[in-house]
GROMACS .gro file of C-alpha atoms in nm:
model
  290
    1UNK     CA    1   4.789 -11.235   1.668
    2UNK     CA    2   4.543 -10.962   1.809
    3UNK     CA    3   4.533 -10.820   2.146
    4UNK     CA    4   4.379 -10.841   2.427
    5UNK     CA    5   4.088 -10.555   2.500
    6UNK     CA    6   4.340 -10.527   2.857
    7UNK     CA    7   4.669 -10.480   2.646
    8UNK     CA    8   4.541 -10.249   2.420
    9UNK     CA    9   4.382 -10.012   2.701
   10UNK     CA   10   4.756 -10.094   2.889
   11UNK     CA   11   4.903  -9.947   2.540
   12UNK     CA   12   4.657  -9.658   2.575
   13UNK     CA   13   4.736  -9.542   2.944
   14UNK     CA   14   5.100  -9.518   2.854
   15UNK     CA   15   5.075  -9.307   2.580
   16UNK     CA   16   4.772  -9.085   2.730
   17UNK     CA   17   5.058  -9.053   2.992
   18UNK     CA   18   5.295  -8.772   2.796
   19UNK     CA   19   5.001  -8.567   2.874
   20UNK     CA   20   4.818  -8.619   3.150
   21UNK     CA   21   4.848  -8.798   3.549
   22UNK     CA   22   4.878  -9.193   3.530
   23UNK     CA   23   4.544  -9.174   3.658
   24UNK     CA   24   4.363  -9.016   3.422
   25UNK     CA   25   4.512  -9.163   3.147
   26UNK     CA   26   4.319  -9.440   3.286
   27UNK     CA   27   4.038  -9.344   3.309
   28UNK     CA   28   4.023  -9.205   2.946
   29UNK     CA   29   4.165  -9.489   2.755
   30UNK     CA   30   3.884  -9.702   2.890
   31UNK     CA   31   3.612  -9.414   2.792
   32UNK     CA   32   3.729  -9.391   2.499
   33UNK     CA   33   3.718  -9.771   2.420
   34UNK     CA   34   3.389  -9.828   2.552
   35UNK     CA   35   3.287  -9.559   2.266
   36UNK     CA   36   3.453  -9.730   1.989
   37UNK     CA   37   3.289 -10.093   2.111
   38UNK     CA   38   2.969  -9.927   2.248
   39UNK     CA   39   2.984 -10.107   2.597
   40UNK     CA   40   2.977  -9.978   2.964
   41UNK     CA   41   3.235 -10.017   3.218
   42UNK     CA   42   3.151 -10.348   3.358
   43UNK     CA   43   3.111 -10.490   2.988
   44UNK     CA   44   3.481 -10.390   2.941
   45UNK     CA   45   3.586 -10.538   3.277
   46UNK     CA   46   3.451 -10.891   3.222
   47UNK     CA   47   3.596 -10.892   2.872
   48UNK     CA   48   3.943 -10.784   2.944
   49UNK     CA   49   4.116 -11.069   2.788
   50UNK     CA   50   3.878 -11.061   2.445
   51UNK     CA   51   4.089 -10.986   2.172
   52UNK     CA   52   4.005 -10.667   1.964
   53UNK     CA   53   3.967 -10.694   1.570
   54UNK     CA   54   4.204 -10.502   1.347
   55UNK     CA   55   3.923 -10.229   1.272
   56UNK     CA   56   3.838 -10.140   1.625
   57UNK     CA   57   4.213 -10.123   1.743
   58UNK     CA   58   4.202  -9.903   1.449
   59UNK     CA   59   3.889  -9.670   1.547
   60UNK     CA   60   4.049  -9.695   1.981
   61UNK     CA   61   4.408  -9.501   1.775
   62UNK     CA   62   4.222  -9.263   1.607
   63UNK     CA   63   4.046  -9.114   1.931
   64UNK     CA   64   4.338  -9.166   2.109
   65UNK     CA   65   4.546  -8.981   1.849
   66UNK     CA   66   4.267  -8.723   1.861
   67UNK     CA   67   4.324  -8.706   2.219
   68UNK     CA   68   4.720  -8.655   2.259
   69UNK     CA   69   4.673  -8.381   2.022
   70UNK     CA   70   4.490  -8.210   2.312
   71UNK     CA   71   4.173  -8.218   2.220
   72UNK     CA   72   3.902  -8.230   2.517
   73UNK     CA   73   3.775  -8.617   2.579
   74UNK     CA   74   3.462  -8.445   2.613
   75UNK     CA   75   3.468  -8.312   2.264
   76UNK     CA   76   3.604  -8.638   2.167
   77UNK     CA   77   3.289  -8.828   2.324
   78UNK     CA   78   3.042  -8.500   2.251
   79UNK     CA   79   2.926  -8.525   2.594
   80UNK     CA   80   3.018  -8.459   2.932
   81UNK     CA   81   2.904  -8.601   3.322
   82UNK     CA   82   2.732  -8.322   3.561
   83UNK     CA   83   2.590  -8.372   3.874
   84UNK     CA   84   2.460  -8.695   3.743
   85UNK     CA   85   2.320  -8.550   3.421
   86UNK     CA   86   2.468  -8.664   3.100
   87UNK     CA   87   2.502  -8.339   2.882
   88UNK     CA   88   2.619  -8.309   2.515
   89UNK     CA   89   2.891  -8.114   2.441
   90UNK     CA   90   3.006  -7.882   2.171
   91UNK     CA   91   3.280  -7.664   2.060
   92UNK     CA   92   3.006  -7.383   2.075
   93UNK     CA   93   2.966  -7.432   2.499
   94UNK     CA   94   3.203  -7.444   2.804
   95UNK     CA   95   3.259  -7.827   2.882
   96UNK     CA   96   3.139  -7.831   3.241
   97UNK     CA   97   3.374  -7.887   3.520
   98UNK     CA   98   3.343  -8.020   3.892
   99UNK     CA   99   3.403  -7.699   4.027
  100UNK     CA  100   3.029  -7.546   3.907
  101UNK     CA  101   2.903  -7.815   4.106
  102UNK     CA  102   2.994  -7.603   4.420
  103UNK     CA  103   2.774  -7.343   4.274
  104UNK     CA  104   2.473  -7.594   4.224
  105UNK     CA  105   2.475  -7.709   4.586
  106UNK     CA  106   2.518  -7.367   4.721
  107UNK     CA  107   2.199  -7.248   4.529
  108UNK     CA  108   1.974  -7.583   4.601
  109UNK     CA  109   2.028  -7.506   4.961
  110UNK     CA  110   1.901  -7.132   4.873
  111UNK     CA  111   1.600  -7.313   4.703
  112UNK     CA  112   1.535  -7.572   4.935
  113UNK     CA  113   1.533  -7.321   5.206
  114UNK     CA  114   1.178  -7.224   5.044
  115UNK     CA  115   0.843  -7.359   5.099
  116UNK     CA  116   0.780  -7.692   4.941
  117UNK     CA  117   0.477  -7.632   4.663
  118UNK     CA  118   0.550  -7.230   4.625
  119UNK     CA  119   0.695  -7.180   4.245
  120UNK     CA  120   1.039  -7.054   4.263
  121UNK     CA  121   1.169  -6.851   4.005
  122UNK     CA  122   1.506  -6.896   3.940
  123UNK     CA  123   1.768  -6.743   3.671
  124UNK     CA  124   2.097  -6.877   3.483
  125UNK     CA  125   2.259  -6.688   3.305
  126UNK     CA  126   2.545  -6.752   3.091
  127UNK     CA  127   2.383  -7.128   3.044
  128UNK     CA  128   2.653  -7.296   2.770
  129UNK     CA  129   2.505  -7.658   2.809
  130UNK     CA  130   2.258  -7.599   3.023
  131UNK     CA  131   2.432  -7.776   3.338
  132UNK     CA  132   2.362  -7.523   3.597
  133UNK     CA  133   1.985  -7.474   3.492
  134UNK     CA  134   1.917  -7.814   3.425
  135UNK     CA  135   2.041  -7.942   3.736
  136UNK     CA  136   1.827  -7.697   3.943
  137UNK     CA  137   1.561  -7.755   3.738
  138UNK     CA  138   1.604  -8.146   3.802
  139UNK     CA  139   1.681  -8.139   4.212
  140UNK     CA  140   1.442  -7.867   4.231
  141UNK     CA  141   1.072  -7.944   4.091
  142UNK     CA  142   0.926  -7.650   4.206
  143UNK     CA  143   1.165  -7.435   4.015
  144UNK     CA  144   1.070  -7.253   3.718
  145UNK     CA  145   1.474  -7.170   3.549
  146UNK     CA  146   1.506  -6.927   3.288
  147UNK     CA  147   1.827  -7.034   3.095
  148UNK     CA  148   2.008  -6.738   2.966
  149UNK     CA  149   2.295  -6.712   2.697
  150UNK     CA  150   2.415  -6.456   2.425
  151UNK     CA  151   2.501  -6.746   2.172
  152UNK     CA  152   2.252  -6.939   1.949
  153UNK     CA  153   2.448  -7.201   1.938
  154UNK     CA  154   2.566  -7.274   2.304
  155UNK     CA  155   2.146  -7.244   2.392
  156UNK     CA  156   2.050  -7.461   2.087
  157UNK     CA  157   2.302  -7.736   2.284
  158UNK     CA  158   2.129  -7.613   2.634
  159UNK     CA  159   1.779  -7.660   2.446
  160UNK     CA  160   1.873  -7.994   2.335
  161UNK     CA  161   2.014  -8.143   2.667
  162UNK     CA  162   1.640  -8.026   2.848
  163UNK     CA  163   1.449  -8.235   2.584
  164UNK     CA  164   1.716  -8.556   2.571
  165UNK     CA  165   1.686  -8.550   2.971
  166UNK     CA  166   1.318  -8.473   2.972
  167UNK     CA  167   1.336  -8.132   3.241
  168UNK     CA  168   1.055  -7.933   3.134
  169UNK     CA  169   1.070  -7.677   3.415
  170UNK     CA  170   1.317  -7.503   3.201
  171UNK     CA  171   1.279  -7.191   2.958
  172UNK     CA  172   1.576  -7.066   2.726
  173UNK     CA  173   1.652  -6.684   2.609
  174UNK     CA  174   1.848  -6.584   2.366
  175UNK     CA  175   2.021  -6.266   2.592
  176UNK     CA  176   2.292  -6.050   2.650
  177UNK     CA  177   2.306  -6.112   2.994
  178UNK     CA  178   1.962  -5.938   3.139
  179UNK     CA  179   1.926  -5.796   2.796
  180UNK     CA  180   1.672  -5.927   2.633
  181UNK     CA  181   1.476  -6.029   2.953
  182UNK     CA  182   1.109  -5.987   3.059
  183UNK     CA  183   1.087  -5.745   3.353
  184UNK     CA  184   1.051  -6.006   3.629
  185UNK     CA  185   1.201  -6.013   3.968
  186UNK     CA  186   1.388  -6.402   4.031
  187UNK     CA  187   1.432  -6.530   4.369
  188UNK     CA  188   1.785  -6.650   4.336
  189UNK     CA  189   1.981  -6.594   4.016
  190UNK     CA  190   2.312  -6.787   3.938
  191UNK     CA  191   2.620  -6.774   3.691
  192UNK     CA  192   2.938  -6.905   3.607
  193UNK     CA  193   3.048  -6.586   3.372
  194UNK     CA  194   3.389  -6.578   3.229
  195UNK     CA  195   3.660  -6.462   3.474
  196UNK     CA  196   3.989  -6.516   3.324
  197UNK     CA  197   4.165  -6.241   3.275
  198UNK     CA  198   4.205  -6.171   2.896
  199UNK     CA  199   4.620  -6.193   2.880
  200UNK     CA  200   4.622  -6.535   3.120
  201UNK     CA  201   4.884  -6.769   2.939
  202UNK     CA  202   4.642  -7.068   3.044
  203UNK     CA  203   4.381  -6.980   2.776
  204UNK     CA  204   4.645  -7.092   2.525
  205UNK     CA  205   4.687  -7.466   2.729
  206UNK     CA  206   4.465  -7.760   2.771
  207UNK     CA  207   4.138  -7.795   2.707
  208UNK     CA  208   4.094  -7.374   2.703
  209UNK     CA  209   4.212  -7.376   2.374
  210UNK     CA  210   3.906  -7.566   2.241
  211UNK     CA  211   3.657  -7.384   2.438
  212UNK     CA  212   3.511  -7.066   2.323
  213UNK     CA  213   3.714  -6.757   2.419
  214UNK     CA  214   3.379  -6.533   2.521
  215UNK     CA  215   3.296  -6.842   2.813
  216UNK     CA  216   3.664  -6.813   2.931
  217UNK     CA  217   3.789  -6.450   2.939
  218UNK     CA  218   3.629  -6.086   3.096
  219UNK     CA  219   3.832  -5.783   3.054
  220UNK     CA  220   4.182  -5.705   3.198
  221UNK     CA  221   4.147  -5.831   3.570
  222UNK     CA  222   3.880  -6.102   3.448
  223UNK     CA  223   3.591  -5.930   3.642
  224UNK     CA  224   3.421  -5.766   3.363
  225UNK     CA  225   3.100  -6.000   3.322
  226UNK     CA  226   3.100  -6.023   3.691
  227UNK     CA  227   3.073  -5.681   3.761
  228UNK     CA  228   2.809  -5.610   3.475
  229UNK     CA  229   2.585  -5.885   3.687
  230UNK     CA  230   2.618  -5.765   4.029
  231UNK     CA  231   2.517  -5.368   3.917
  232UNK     CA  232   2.225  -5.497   3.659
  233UNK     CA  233   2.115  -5.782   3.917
  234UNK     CA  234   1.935  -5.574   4.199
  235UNK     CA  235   1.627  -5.492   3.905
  236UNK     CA  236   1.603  -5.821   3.864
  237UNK     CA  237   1.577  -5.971   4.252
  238UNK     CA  238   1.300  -6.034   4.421
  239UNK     CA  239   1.326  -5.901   4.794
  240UNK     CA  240   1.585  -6.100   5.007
  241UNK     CA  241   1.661  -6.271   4.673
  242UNK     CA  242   2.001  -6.447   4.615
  243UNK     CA  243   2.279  -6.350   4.351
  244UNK     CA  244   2.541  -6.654   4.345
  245UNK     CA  245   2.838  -6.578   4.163
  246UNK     CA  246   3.146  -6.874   4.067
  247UNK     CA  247   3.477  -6.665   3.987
  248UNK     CA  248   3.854  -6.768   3.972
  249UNK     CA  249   4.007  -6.944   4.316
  250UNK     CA  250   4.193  -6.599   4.388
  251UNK     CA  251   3.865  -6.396   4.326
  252UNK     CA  252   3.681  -6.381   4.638
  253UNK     CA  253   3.777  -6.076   4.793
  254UNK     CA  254   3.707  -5.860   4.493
  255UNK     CA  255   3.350  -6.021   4.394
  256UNK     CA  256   3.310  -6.002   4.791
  257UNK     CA  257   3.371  -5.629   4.764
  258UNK     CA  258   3.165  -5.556   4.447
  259UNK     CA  259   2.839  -5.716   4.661
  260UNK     CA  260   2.952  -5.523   4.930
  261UNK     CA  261   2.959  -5.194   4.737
  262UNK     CA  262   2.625  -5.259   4.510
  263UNK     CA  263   2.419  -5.306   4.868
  264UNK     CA  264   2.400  -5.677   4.929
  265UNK     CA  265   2.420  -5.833   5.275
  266UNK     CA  266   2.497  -6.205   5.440
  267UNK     CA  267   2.778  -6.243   5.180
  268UNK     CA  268   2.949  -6.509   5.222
  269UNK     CA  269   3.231  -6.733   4.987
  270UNK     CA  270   3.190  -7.147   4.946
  271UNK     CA  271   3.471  -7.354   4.878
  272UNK     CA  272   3.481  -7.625   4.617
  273UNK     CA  273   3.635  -7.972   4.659
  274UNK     CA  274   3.961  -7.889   4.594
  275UNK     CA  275   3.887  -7.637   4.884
  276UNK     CA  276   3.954  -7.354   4.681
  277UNK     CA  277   3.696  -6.993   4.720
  278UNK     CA  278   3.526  -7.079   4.380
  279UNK     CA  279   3.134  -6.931   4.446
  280UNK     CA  280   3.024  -6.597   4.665
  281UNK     CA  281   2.694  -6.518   4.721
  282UNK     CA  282   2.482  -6.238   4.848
  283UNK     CA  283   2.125  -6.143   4.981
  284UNK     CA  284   1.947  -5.830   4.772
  285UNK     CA  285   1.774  -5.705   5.087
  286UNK     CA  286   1.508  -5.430   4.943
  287UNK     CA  287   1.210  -5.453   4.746
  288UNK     CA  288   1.315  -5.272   4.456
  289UNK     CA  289   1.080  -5.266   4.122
  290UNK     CA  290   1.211  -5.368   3.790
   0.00000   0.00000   0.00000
């Protein structure tokens, strides 16, 4: 006899659980059936006790074998949930994590603190899927976001989340960091560089392993990429410009101290909802010509 939709997902949850919290497992096994069947949540709710044919219990094993291997779900599903933007995802680009969201408030409040109808110019660099640019570019209309990344293939991803979700406010560059950009001064520029430090055991667990190494890891002490932006980003600020940095939970004192050093003032450190220091920014105070 075939099971039940609610057995098999009650099958799922137990084995997700080797690997990850009860409550995740979850979660997952019922995102991952609603991709085999096609349905949303509420579809799978009201049709808990249908029973599921022999090929679809067949299609639910091989995602969830995919996932006990380790494999992100977000890789699985190629696409990942960002403050409220659905965004594909790729081997090529850093799956996008609650944490950045922290960095996304902190800046719309930057933006927001700006005169409605005035065109802000804002910068991302280090885009991967675009979530950080897209997002401003969304919640903030009068934005004009320059997306910024040194692979072709993380801002081909970024390029194609702007025209699936219809931003247009968006521009993308293929750059080294400021590189390969115009000389223009931005009004606030943001970034979630790497920061983990190159020898961290962690790159080797989870979903690190699956990501791409040169989104992950910066030097020795991971502040490699983040020190490159904070002496480079004064040429390209606008006067009392912003500079908003995420970096690693243990961080904040040393990215404080690099602002400190390079001449920026009203630095200050958010926390993100695990209440961990995850984004510092500063204030470029001087005109200064690019």
């Amino acid at each position: 006899m075939l099971p039940t939709i609610r057995a098999c997902l009650d099958a799922a949850k137990i084995q997700l659980m080797q690997t990850i919290p009860a409550d995740e497992a979850s979660i997952e096994a019922r995102m991952l059936l609603m991709e085999v069947l096609k349905v949303n949540h509420a579809w799978l709710l009201g049709h808990a006790l249908d029973l599921l044919d022999t090929q679809k219990q067949a299609d639910f094993k091989v995602l969830i074998d995919r996932r006990l291997k380790g494999e992100p779900i977000a890789h699985i599903l190629g696409y990942r949930e960002f403050f409220g933007l659905a965004l594909r995802v790729t081997p090529d680009t850093l799956i996008p994590r609650p944490d950045t969201e922290t960095l996304v408030e902190a800046a719309l409040e930057k933006i927001n603190q700006h005169a409605r109808g005035k065109p802000l110019e804002v910068l991302d660099l280090g885009t991967g899927t675009g979530a950080i640019a897209l997002a401003l570019a969304k919640h903030g209309p009068d934005c004009q976001v320059t997306a910024v990344d040194a692979s072709e293939a993380a801002l081909a991803v970024a390029k194609d989340n702007a025209y699936a979700l219809g931003i247009e406010n968006t521009q993308f560059v293929l750059s080294d960091w400021f590189s390969a950009l115009a000389p223009k001064p931005y009004h606030v520029i943001v970034s979630n560089p790497p920061y983990i430090e190159a020898d961290d055991p962690h790159l080797q667990q989870g979903d690190l392993r699956f990501e791409p190494l040169s989104a992950l890891a910066s030097g020795a002490d991971g502040l490699q990429a983040i020190r490159q932006i904070i002496a480079q980003a004064p040429g390209y600020l606008t006067e009392n410009g912003w500079l908003m940095l995420e970096h690693g939970y243990n961080q904040a004192d040393a990215v404080q101290s690099l602002l400190k050093a390079q001449g920026f003032a009203e630095i200050a450190t958010m926390h993100d909802l695990g209440n961990q220091p995850r984004v510092t920014s500063g204030k470029w105070p001087l005109a200064k010509p690019v």
